[in-house]
Coordinates of C-alpha atoms and ligand atoms in Angstrom, one line a residue:
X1 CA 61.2 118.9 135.0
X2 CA 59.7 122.2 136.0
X3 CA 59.9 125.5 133.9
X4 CA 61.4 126.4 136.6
X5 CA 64.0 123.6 136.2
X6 CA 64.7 125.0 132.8
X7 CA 65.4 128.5 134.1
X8 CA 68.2 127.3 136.4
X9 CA 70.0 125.1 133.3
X10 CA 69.8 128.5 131.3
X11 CA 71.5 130.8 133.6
X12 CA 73.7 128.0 134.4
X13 CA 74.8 128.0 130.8
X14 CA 75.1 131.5 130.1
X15 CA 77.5 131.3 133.2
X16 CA 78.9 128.2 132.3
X17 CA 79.5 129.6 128.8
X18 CA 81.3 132.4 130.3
X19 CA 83.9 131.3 132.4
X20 CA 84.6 128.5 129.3
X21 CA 85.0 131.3 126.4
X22 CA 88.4 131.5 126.8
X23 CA 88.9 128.1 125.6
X24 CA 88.7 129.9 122.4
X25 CA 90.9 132.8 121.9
X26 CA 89.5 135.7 119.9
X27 CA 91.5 137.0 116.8
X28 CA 93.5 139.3 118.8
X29 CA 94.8 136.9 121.6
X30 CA 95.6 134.2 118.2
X31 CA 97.5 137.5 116.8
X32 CA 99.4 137.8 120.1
X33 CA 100.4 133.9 120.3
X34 CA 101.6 133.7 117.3
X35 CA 104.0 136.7 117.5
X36 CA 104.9 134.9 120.8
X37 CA 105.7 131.6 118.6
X38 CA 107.8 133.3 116.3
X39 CA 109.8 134.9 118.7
X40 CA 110.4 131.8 119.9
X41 CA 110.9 129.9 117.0
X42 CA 113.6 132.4 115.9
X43 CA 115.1 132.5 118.7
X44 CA 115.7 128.7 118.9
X45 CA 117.0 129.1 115.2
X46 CA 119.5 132.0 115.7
X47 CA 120.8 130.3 119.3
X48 CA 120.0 126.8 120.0
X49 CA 122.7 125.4 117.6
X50 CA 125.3 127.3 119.7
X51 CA 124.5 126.0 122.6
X52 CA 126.1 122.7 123.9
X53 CA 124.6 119.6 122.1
X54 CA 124.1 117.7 125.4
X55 CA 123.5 119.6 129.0
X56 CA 124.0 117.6 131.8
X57 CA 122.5 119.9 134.3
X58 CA 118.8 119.5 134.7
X59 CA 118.4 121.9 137.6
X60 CA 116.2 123.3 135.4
X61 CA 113.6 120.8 135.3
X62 CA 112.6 121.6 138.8
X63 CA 111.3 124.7 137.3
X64 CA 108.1 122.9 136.2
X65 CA 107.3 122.1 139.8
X66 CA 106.9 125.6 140.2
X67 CA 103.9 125.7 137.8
X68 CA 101.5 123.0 139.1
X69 CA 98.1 123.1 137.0
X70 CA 95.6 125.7 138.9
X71 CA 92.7 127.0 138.3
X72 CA 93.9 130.7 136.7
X73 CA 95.6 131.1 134.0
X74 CA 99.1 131.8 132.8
X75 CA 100.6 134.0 130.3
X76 CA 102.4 132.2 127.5
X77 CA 105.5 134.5 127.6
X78 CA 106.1 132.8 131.4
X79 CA 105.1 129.4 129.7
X80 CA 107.9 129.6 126.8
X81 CA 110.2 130.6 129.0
X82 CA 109.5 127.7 131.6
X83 CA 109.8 125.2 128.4
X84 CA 112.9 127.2 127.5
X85 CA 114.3 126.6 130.4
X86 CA 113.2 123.1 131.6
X87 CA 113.1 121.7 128.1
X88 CA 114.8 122.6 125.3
X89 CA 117.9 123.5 127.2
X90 CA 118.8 120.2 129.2
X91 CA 119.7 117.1 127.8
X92 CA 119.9 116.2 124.3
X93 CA 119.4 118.8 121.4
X94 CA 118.4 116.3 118.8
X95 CA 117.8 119.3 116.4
X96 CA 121.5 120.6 116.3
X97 CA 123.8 119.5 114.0
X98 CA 126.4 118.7 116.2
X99 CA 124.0 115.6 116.9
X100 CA 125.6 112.5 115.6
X101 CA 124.4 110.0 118.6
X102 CA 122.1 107.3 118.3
X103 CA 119.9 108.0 114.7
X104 CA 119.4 111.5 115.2
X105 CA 117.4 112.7 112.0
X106 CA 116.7 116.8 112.9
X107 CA 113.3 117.9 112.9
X108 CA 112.3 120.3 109.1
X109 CA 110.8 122.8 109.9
X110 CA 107.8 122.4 107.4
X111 CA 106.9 119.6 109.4
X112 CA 105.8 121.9 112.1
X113 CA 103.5 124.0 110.0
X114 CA 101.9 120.2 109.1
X115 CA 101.6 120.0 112.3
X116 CA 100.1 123.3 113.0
X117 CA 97.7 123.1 110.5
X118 CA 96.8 119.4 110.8
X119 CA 95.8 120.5 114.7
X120 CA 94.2 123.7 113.9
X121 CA 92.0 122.3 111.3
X122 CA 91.9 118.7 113.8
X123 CA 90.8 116.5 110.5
X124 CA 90.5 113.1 111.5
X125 CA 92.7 111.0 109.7
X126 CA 91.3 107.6 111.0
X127 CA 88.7 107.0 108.3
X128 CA 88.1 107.5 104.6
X129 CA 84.8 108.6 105.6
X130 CA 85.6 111.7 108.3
X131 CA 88.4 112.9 105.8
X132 CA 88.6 111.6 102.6
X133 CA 91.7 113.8 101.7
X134 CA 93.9 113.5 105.0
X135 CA 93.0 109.7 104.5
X136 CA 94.3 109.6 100.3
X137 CA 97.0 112.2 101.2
X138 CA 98.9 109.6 103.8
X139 CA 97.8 106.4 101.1
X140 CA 99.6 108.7 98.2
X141 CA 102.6 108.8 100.4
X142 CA 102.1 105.5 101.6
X143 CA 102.2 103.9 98.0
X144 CA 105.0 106.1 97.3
X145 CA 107.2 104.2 99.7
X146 CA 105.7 100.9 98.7
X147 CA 107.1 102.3 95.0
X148 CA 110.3 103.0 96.7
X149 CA 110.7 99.6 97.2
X150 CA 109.4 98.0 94.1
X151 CA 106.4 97.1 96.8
X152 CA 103.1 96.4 94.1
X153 CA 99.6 98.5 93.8
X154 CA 98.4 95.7 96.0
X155 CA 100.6 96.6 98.7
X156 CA 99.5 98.4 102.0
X157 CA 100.6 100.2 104.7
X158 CA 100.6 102.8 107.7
X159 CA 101.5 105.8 109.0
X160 CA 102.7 104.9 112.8
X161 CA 104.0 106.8 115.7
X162 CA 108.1 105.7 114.8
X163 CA 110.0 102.7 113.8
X164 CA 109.0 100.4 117.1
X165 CA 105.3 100.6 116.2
X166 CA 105.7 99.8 112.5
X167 CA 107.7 96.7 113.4
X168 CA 105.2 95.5 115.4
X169 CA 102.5 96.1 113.0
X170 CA 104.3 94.0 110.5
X171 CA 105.5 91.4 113.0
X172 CA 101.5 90.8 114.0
X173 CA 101.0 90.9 110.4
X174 CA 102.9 87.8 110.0
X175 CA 101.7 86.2 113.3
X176 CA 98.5 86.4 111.5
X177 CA 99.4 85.5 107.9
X178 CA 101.1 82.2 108.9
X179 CA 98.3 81.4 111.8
X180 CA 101.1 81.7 114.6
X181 CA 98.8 80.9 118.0
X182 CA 98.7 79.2 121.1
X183 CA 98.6 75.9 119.8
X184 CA 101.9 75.7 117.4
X185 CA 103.7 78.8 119.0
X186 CA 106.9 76.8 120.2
X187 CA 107.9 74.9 116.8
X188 CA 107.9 78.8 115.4
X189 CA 111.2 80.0 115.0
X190 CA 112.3 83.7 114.3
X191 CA 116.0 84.4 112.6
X192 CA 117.6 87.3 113.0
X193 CA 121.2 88.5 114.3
X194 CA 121.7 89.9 117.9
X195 CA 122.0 93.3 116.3
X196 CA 118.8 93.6 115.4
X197 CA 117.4 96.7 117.3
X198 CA 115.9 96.0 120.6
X199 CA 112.2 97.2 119.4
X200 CA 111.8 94.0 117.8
X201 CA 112.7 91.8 120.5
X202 CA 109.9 93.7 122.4
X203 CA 107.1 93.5 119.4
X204 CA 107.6 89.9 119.7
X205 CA 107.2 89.4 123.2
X206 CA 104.2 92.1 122.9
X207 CA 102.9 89.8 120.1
X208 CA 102.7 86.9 122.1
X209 CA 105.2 85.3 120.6
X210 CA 108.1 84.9 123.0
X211 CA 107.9 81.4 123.5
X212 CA 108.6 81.0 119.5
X213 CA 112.5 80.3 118.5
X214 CA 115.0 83.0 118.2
X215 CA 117.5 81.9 116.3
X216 CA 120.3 84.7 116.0
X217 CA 122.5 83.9 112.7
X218 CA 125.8 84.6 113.0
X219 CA 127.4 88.1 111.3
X220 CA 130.1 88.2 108.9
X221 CA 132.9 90.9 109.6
X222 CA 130.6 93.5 108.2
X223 CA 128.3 92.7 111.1
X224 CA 126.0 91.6 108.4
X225 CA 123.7 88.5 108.7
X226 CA 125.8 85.5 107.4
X227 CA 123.5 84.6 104.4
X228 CA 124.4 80.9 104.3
X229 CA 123.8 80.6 107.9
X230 CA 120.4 81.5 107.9
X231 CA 120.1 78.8 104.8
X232 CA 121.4 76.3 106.5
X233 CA 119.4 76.7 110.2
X234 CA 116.3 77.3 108.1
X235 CA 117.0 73.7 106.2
X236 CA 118.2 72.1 109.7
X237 CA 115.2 73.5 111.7
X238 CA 112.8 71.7 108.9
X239 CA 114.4 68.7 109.0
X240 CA 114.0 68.7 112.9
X241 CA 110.4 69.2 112.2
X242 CA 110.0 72.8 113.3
X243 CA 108.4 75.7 111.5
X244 CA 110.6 78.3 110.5
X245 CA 108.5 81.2 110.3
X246 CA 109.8 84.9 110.1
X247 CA 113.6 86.2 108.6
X248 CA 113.9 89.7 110.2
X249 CA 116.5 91.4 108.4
X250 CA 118.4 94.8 108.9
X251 CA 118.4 97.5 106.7
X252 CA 121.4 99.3 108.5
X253 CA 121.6 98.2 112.1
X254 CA 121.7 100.9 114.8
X255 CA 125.1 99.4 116.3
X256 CA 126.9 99.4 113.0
X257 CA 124.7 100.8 110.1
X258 CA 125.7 97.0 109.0
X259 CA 122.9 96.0 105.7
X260 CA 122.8 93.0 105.8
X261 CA 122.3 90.6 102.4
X262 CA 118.6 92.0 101.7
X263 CA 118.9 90.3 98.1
X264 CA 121.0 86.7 99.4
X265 CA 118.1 86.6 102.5
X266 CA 115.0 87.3 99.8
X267 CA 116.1 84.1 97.6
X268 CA 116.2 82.0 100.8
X269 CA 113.0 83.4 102.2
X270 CA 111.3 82.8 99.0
X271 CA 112.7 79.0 98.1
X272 CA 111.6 78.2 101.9
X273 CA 108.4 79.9 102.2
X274 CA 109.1 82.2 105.3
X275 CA 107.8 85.8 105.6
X276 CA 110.4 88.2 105.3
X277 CA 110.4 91.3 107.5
X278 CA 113.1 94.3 107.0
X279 CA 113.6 96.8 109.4
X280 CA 114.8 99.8 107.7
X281 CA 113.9 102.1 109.5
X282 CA 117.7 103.9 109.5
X283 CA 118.7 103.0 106.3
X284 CA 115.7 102.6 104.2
X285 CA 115.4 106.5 102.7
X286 CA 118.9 106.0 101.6
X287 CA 117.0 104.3 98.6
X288 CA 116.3 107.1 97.1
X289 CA 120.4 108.3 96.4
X290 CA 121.9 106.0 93.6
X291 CA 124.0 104.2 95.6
X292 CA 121.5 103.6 98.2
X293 CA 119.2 101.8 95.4
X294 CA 122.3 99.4 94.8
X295 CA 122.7 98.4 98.4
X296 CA 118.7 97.9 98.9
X297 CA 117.9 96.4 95.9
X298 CA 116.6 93.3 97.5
X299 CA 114.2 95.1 99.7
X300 CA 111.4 94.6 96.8
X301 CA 111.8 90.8 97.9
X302 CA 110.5 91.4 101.7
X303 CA 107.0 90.5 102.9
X304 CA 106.9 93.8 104.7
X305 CA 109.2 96.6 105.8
X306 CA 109.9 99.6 108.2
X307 CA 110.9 103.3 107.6
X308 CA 111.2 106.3 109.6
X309 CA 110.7 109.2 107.9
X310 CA 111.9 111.3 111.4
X311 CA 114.8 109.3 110.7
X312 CA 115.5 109.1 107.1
X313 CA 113.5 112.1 106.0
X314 CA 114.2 114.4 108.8
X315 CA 111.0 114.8 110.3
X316 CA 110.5 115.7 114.0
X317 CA 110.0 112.7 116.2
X318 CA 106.6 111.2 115.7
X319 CA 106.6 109.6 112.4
X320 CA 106.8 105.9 111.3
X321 CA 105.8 103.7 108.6
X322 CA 105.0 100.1 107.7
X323 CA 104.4 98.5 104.3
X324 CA 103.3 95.2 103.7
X325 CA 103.1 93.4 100.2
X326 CA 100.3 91.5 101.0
X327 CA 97.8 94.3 101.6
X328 CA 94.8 91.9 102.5
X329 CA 97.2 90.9 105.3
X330 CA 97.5 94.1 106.8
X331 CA 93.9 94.5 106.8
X332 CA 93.4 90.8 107.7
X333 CA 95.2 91.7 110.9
X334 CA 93.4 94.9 112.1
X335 CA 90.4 95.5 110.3
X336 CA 87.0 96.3 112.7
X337 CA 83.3 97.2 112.8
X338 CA 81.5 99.0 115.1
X339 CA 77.9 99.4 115.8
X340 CA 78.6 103.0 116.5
X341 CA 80.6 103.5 113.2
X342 CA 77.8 101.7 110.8
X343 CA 77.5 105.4 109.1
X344 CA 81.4 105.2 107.9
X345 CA 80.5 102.3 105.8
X346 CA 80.4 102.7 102.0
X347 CA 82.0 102.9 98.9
X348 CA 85.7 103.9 100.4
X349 CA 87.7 104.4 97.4
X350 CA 91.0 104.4 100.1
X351 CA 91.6 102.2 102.9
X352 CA 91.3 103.7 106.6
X353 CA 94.4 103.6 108.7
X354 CA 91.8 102.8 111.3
X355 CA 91.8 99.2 109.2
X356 CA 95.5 98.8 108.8
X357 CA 96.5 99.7 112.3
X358 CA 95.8 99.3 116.1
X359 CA 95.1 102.7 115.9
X360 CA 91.3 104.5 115.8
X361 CA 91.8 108.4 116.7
X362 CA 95.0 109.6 115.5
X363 CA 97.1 112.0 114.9
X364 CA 96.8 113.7 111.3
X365 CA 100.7 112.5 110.8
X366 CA 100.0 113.0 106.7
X367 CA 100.5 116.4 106.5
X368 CA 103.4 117.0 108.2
X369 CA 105.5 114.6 105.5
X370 CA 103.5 115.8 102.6
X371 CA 104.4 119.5 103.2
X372 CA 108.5 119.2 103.0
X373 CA 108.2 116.6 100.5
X374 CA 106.1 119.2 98.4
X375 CA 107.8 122.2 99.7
X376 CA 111.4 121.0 98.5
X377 CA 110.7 118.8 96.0
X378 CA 112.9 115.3 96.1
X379 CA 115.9 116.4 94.9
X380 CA 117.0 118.3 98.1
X381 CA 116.4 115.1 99.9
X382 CA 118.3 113.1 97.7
X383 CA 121.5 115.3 98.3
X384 CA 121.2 115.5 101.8
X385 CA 121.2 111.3 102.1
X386 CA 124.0 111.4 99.7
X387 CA 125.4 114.4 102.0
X388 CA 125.4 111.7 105.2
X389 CA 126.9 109.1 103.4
X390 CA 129.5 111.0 102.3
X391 CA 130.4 112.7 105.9
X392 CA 130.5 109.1 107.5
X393 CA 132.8 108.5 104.8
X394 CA 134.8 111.5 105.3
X395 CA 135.0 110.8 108.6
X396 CA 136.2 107.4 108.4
X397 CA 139.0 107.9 105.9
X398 CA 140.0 110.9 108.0
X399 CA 140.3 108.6 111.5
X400 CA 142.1 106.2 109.2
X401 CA 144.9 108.7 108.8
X402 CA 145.4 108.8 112.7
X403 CA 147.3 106.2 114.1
X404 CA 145.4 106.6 117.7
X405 CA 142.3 105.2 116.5
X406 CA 141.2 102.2 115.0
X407 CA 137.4 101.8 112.6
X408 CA 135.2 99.0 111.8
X409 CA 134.3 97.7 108.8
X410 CA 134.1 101.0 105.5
X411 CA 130.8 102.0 106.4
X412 CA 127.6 100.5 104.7
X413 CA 125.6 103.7 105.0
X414 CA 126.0 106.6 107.4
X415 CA 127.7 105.3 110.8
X416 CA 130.8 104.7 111.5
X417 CA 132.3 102.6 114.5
X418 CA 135.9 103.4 115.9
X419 CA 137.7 103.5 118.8
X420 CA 140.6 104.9 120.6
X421 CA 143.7 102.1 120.8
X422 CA 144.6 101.2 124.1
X423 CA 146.6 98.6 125.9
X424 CA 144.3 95.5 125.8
X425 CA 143.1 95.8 129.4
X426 CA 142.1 100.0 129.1
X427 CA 140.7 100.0 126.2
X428 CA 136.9 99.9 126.9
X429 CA 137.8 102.4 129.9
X430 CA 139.7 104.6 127.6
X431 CA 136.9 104.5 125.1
X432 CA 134.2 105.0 127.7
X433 CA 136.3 108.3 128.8
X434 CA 136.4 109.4 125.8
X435 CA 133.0 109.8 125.0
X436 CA 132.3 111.4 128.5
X437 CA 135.1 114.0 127.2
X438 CA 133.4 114.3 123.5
X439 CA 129.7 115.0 125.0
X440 CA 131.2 117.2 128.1
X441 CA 132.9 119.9 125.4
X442 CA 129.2 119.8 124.0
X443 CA 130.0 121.0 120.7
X444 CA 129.0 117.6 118.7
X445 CA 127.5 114.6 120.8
X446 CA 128.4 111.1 120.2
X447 CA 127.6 108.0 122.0
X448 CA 129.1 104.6 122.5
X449 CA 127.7 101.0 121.6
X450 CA 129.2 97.5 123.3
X451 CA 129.9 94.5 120.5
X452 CA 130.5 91.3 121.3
X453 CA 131.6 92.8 124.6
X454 CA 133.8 95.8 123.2
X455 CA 133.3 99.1 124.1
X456 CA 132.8 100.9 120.5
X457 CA 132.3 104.6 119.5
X458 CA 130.0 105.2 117.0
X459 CA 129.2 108.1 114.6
X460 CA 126.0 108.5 113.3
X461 CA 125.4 111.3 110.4
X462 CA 121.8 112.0 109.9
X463 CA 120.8 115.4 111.0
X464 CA 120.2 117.1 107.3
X465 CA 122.0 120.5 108.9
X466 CA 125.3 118.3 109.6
X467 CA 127.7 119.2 107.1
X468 CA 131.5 118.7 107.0
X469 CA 132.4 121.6 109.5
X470 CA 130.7 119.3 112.4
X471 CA 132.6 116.6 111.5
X472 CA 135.5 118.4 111.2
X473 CA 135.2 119.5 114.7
X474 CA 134.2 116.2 116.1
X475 CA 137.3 115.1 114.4
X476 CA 139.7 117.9 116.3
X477 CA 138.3 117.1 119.7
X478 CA 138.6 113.3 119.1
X479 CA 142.3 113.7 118.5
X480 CA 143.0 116.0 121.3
X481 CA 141.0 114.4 123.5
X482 CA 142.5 110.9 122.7
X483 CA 146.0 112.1 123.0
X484 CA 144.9 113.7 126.5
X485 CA 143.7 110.1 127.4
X486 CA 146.5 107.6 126.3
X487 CA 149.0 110.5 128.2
X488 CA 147.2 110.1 131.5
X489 CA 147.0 106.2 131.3
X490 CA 150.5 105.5 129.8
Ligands
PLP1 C1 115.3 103.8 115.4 C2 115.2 102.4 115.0 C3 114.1 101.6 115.4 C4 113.0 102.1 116.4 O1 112.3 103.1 115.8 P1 111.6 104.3 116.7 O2 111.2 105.2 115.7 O3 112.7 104.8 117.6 O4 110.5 103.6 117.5 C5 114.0 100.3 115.0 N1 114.9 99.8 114.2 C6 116.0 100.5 113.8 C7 117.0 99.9 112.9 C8 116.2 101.8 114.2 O5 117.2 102.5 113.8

C-alpha cells in the first residue's frame, strides 16, 4: 500500500462522506420534521376518531407501489401523506374509541415521546453494562408488576414485544425448570381449557413440546376452567404414571374475558407440584382497580405470569411482559456469554434482559411505559380499568333490557358476549350479518368469536378514550340493525 494508495482512500472519503451527510439532518432540516410531525400528529388527533373505525377499501395500499425505494430522496410531506393514505386510513383504527374488537387497548400518547426519545438517544437496553439506567428503569417496572402480583424480590422478569412472546418465555421457562426434553417429552402433560388463546398453543409447539399431553379441562358456564376437573385429571394422570407438568390458566380469556379459578387452580398446582402459568395478558392490569385485586387474588400463587401493558395499560402495540417467581429460572433458561462481550462482565447490580430473554439488541421498550406511568401518576389508570369494567357492564345490563338479544355469563371483566335471537337454524347467519352491518356503519367496530360451535358477538372495552357515548352508539346500531335483520329473515 502506496502513498499513493492512501491518496485515493482520502478523496474517496471526503466524497464518500459527502454524498452520506444527509444521513444526518442539520438543525434546520430536524426543525422542519418536527413541524411536519406535529402537523401530523394533530391532525390524526382532531380527525382520525371521526373517521370510520374499520375501512374496507384498501385501494389505497397500492399507493406504496408508487414509491419503490430509489436512489434520490423524498420529501417527508409526500411521505406522510402516502402513510396517510395507505396506512392509517384502511383497515382497523385500533386508536379510536369506537374500537371494541378483539383486545384493543389505544395507543397514550406519552408512549410515543418514549419512543421518540428512547430512538433518538438509541441507548441499549440489552445489558446492565451499555446502559445501566434504561436497564434498572425496565427492572423498577418490572418488580413493580411482580409487586402487583404479590410476586417476591426474588422474582424476575422481561420486557417482551406483546403477550405471545412473554408466554413463550415463561412456557420455556418451565420446559427448563422441570427438565422437559427429548427423552420424557410424551408422559408430559399440559392442562388448560380450549379457550386458552391460540399464542400458547403455538409457544408450545415452538418450544418443542407438542408431542407433550394437552389436556383441555372442561369450563363451567362462566367458561371458566372447572377447578375440580383439573384436580381430578391431574390425580388420574399420576396414577396412570404420567407427569403432569404445566396448569396454564386464564386471566380473562380473549373469547369471553372468562377468569378462571386463579386461587382454586394455585392450591391444586401447589399440593401436586406442577408449575403454574397465567396468561393475563387482558385481564391482568385490572389488578390494580379494587375489584380487580378480588378477582386476581390468586395470581400471587402462579409460577409465572403474562401482562400486556398495550393491552392493559394502553400502550401502543409493542409491549409485553413476563414475570417469573423463580428468578434463577428465568435466567437458568436464557442466560449467555460471549467471547466478544467478556468487557460487559462485572459487578451488575441489575440483571440484563439480554439474560432473561431470547433477545440480545432490543428495543429501549422501558421508556415508553415509564413516561405515562410517571406522567399521570396511577390513579388515572386505575379509573380508566374501573371505567372499562363498568361500560361492559353498562352495556350488558342495557342488552338485557332488549328482548332481541340474548348475553353470556355477567361479565368477569371487560367483555361481553351476546347475540342477536334467531330461529335455531339462522342464528349464526343472523349474527354473522350483524356484525358485517355493525363494522360497515364504521362508527364502533366489533367482531364475532365461535363457542362450542356458536356464532357469538363480543364486546370488548379497553381503549382508555372509550367512554359511555361509544357504547351508547354501539348500542343504537345494534338494535336497529337487529330489528332490520330478524324483518328480512322472518
Ligand atoms: C392478546 C392476548 C395474547 C397475545 O398477546 P399479543 O400481545 O397479541 O402477542 C395472549 N393471551 C391473551 C389472553 C390475550 O388477550
Amino acid at each position: 500500500m502506496g502513498k499513493s494508495d492512501l491518496n485515493i482512500i482520502e478523496n474517496k472519503l471526503l466524497e464518500l462522506g459527502e454524498i452520506s451527510a444527509s444521513l444526518e439532518p442539520g438543525p434546520d432540516d430536524r426543525a422542519d420534521y418536527m413541524n411536519s410531525l406535529k402537523k401530523y400528529t394533530e391532525d390524526f388527533y382532531l380527525n382520525s376518531f371521526d373517521e370510520p373505525t374499520y375501512n374496507p377499501d384498501f385501494s389505497s395500499v397500492a399507493k406504496l407501489e408508487e414509491y419503490p425505494l430509489q436512489e434520490n430522496p423524498r420529501p417527508l410531506n409526500v411521505l406522510l401523506e402516502v402513510v396517510k393514505d395507505s396506512v392509517d386510513r384502511t383497515g382497523l383504527n385500533p386508536a379510536s374509541p369506537g374500537h371494541l374488537g378483539y383486545i384493543p387497548g389505544g395507543g397514550l400518547f406519552p408512549s410515543a415521546l418514549g419512543d421518540f426519545m428512547a430512538d433518538i438517544t438509541n441507548r441499549y437496553a440489552g445489558v446492565y453494562f451499555a446502559n445501566p439506567g434504561a436497564v434498572k428503569m425496565e427492572n423498577i417496572l418490572i418488580r413493580w408488576m411482580a409487586g402487583l402480583f404479590g410476586y417476591p424480590e426474588t422474582s424476575a422478569g422481561n420486557l417482551a414485544s406483546g403477550g405471545s412472546i412473554a408466554n413463550l418465555t415463561a412456557i420455556v421457562t418451565a420446559r427448563d425448570y422441570h427438565n422437559v426434553n427429548s427423552k420424557n417429552l410424551t408422559d408430559q402433560v399440559i392442562y388448560m381449557t380450549d379457550h386458552v388463546h391460540h399464542c400458547i398453543d403455538k409457544a408450545i409447539r415452538i418450544a418443542g413440546l407438542a408431542e407433550c399431553i394437552t389436556r383441555f379441562i372442561s369450563r363451567d358456564d362462566h367458561y371458566r376452567m372447572n377447578a375440580d376437573h383439573l384436580a381430578e385429571c391431574i390425580i388420574k394422570d399420576k396414577e396412570d404414571g404420567l407427569q403432569p407438568f404445566m396448569v396454564i390458566a386464564s386471566a380473562g380469556t380473549t373469547d369471553t374475558g372468562a377468569m378462571d379459578p386463579l386461587e382454586e387452580i394455585g392450591y391444586i398446582t401447589k399440593a401436586q407440584g406442577v408449575w403454574y402459568h397465567i396468561d393475563a395478558a387482558y385481564g391482568g392490569f385490572f389488578i390494580l382497580t379494587e375489584e380487580g385485586r378480588e378477582i386476581l387474588k390468586g395470581s400471587s400463587m402462579s409460577d409465572s405470569l403474562v401482562v400486556d401493558p398495550h393491552k392493559g395499560l394502553f400502550l401502543p402495540y409493542g409491549t409485553g411482559a413476563v414475570i417469573i417467581k423463580n428468578g434463577r429460572a428465568l435466567i437458568n433458561s436464557h442466560y449467555y456469554q460471549a467471547n466478544y462481550m467478556q468487557d460487559t462482565e462485572g459487578s451488575d447490580e441489575e440483571l440484563s434482559p439480554a439474560s432473561l430473554s431470547p433477545e440480545l439488541t432490543k428495543h429501549f421498550r422501558g421508556l415508553r411505559m415509564w413516561l405515562p406511568l410517571q406522567l399521570s401518576g396511577l390513579q388515572p389508570f386505575r379509573a380508566a380499568l374501573e371505567e372499562k369494567l363498568l361500560l361492559a357492564r353498562y352495556f350488558f345490563l342495557k342488552l338485557k333490557e332488549s328482548n332481541l338479544f340474548e348475553t353470556g355469563p355477567y361479565p368477569d371483566l371487560s367483555v361481553v358476549i351476546y347475540r342477536m335471537k334467531s330461529h335455531h337454524d339462522q342464528i349464526n347467519e343472523n349474527n354473522l350479518k350483524l356484525v358485517k352491518a355493525v363494522q360497515s356503519d364504521g362508527r364502533v367496530f366489533i367482531s364475532s368469536t365461535k363457542i362450542d360451535g356458536e356464532v357469538w358477538l363480543r364486546l370488548a372495552v379497553m381503549v382508555f378514550r372509550t367512554k359511555k357515548d361509544t357504547i351508547d352508539i354501539l348500542l343504537e346500531i345494534l338494535l336497529d340493525r337487529a330489528m332490520t335483520i330478524s324483518d328480512q329473515s322472518s
